[in-house]
Tab-separated table of N, CA and C in Angstrom:
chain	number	residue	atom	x	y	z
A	1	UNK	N	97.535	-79.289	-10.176
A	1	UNK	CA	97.574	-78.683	-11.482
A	1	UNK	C	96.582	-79.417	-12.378
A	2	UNK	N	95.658	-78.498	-12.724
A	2	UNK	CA	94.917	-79.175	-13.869
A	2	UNK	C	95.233	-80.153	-15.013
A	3	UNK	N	95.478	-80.798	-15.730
A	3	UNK	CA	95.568	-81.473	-17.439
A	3	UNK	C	94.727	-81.854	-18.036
A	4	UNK	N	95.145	-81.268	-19.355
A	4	UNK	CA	94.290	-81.916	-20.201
A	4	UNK	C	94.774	-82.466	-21.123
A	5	UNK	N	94.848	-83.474	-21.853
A	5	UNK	CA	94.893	-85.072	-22.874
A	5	UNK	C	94.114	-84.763	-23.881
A	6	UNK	N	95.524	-84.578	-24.986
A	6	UNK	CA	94.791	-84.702	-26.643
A	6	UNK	C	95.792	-85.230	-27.515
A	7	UNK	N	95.160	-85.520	-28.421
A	7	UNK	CA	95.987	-86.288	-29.376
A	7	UNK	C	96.662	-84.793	-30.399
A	8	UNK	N	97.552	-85.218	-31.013
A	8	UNK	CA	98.616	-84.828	-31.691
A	8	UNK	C	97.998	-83.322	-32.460
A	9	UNK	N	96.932	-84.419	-33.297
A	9	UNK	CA	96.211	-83.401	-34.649
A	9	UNK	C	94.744	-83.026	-34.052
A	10	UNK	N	94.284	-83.499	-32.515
A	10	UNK	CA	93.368	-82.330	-32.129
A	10	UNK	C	94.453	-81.129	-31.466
A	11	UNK	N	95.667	-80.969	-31.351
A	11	UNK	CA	96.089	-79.977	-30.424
A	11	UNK	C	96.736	-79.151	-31.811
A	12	UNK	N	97.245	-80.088	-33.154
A	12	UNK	CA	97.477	-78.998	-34.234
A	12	UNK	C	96.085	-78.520	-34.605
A	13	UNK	N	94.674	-78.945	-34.426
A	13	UNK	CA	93.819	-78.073	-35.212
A	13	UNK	C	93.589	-77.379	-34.269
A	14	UNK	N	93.686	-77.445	-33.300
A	14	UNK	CA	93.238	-76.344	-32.207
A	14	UNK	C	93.820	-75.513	-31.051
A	15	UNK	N	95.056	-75.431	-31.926
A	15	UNK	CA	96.304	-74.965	-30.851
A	15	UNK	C	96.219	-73.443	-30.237
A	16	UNK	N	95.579	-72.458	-30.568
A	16	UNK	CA	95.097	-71.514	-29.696
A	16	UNK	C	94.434	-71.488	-28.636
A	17	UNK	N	93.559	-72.962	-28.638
A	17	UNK	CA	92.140	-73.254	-27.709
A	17	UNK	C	93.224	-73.954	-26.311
A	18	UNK	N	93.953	-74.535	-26.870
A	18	UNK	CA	95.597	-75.676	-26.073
A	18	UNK	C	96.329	-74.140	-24.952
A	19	UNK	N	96.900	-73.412	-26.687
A	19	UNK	CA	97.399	-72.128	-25.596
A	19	UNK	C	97.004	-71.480	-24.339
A	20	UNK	N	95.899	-71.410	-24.778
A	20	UNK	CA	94.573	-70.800	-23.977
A	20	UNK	C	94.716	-71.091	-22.731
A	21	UNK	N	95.004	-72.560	-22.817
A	21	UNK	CA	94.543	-73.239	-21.338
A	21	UNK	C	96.062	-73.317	-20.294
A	22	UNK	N	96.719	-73.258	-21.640
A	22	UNK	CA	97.877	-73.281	-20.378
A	22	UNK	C	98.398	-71.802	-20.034
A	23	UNK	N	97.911	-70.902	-20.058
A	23	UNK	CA	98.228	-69.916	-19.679
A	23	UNK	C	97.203	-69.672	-18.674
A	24	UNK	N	96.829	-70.211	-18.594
A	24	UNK	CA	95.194	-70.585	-17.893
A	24	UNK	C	95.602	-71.355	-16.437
A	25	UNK	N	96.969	-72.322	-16.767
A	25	UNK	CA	97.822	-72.689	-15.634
A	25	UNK	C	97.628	-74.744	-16.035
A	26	UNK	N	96.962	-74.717	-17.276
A	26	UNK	CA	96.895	-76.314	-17.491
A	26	UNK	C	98.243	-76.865	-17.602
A	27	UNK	N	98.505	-78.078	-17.774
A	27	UNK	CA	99.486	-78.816	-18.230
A	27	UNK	C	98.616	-79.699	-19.352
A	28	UNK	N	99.308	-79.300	-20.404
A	28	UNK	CA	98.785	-80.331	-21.955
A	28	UNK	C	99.339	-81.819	-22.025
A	29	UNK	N	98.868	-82.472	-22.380
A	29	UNK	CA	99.583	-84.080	-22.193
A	29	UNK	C	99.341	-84.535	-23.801
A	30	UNK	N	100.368	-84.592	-24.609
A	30	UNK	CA	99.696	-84.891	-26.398
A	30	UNK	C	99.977	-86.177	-25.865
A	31	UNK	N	99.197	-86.895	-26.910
A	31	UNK	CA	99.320	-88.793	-26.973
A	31	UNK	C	99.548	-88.864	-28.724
A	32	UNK	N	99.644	-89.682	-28.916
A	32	UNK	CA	99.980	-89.937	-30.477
A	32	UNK	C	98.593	-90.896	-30.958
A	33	UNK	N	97.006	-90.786	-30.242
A	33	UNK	CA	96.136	-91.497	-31.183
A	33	UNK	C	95.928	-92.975	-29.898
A	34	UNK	N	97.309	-93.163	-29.734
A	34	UNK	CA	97.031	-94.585	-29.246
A	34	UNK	C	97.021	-94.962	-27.865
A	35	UNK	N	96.542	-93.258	-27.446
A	35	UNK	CA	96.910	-93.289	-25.464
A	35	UNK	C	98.145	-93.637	-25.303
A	36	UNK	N	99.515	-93.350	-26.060
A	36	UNK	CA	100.630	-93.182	-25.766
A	36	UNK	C	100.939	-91.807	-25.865
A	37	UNK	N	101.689	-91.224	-24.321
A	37	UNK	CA	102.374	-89.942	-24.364
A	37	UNK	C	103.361	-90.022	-25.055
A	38	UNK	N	103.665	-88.646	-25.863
A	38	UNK	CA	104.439	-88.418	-26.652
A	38	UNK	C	105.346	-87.199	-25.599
A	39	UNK	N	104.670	-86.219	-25.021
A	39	UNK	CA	105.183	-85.590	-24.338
A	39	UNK	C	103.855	-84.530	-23.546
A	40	UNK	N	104.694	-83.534	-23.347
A	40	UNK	CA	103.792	-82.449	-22.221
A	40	UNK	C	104.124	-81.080	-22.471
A	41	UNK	N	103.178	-80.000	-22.582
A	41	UNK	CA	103.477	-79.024	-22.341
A	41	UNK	C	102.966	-78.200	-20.772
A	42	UNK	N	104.151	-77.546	-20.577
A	42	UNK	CA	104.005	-77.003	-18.910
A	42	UNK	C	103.983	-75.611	-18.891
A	43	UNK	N	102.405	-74.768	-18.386
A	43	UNK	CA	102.742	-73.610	-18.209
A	43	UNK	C	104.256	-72.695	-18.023
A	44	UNK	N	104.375	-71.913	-18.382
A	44	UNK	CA	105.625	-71.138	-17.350
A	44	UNK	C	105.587	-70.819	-15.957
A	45	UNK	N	106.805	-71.400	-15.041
A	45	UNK	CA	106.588	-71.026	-13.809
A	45	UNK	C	106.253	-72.644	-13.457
A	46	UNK	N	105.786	-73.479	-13.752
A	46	UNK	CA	105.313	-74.864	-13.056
A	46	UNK	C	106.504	-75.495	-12.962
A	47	UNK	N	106.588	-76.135	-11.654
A	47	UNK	CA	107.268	-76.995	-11.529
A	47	UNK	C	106.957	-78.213	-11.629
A	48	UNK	N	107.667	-79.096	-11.980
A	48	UNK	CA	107.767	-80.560	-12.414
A	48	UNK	C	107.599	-81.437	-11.487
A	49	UNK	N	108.752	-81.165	-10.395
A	49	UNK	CA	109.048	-82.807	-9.293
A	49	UNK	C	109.733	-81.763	-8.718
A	50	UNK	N	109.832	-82.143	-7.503
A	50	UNK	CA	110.443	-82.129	-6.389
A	50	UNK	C	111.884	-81.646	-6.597
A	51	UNK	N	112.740	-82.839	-7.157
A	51	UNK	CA	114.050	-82.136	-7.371
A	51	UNK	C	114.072	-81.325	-8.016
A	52	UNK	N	113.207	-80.997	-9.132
A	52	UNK	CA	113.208	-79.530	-10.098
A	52	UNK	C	113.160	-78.363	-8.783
A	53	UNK	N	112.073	-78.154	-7.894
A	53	UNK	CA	111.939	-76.999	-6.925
A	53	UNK	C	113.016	-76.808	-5.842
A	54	UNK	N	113.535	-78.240	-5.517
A	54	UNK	CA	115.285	-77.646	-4.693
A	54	UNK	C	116.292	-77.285	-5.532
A	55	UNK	N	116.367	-77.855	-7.231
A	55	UNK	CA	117.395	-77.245	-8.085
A	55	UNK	C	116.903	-76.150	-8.005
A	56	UNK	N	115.690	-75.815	-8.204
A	56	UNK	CA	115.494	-74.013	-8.299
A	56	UNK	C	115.387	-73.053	-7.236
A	57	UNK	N	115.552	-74.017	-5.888
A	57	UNK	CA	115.723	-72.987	-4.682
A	57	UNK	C	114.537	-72.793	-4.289
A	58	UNK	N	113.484	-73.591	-4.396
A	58	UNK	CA	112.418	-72.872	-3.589
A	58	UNK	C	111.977	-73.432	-2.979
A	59	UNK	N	112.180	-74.868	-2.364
A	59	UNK	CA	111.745	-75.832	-1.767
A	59	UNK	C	112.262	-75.015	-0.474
A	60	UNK	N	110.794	-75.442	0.602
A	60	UNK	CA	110.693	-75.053	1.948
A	60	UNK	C	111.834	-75.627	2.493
A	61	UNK	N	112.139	-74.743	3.298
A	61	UNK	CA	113.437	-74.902	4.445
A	61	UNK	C	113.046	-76.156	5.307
A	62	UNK	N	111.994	-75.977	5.691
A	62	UNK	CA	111.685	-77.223	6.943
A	62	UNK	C	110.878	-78.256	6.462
A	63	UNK	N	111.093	-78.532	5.080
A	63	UNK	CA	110.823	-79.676	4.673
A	63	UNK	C	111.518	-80.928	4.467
A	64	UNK	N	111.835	-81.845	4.872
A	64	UNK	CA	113.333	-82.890	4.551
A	64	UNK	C	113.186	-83.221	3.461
A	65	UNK	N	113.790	-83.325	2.217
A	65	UNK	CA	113.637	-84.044	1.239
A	65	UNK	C	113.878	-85.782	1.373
A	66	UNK	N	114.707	-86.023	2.099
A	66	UNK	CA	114.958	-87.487	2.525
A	66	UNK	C	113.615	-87.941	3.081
A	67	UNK	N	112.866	-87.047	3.801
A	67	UNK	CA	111.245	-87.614	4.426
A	67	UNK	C	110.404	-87.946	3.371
A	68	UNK	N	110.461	-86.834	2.733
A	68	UNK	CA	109.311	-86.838	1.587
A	68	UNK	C	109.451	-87.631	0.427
A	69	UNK	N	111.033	-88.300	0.364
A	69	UNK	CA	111.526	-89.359	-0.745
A	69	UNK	C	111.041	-90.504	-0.564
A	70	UNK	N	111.115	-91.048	1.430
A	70	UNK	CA	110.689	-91.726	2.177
A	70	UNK	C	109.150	-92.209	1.912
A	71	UNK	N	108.600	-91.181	1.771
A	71	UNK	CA	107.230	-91.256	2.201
A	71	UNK	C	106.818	-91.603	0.534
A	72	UNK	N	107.625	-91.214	-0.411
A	72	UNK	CA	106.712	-91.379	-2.074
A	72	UNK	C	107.183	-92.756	-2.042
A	73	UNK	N	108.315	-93.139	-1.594
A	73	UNK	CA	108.606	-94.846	-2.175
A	73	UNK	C	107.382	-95.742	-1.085
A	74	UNK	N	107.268	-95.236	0.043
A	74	UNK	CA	106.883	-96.361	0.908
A	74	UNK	C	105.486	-96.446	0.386
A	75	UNK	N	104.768	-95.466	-0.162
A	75	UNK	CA	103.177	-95.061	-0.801
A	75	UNK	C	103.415	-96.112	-2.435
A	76	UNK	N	104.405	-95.077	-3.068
A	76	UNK	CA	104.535	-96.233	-4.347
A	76	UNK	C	104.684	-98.323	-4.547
A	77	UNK	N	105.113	-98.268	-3.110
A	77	UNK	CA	105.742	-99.707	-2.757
A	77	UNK	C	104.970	-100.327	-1.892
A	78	UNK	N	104.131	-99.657	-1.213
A	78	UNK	CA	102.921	-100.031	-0.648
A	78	UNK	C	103.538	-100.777	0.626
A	79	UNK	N	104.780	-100.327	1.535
A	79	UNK	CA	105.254	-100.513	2.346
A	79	UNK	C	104.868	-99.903	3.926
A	80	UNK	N	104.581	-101.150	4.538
A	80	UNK	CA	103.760	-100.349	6.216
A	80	UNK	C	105.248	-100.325	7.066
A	81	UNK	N	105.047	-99.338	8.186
A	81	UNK	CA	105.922	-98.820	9.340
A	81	UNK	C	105.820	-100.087	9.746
């Protein structure tokens, strides 16, 4: 998924150009000025994480979620087999 990163009062002066993009399929990321997220806006239809797509039922049948939990900690933790 694409993003794009703006601060607060470039996304209030230019919030049609913002709309634009996420219908477009962006995800908006506002910061408050100081490269701190404040929050996100998410097309409609995007999913978030993982557990968002099995709460919503659409996560592949022959996918394990226990594998793929497996596999983000051992990548995040920098853990070898």
């Amino acid at each position: 998924m694409l993003s794009s990163i703006a601060t607060r009062d470039k996304i209030q002066e230019h919030i049609s150009e913002y709309l634009d993009m996420m219908e477009d399929g962006q995800e908006i990321i506002m910061t408050d000025g100081h490269h701190n997220e404040i929050g996100r806006f998410l097309p409609r239809g995007k999913v978030v994480s993982l557990a968002a797509e099995r709460l919503a039922g659409i996560l592949s049948k022959d996918i394990d979620p226990d594998k793929v939990r497996d596999k983000i900690l051992r990548e995040k933790y920098e853990i070898a087999d």
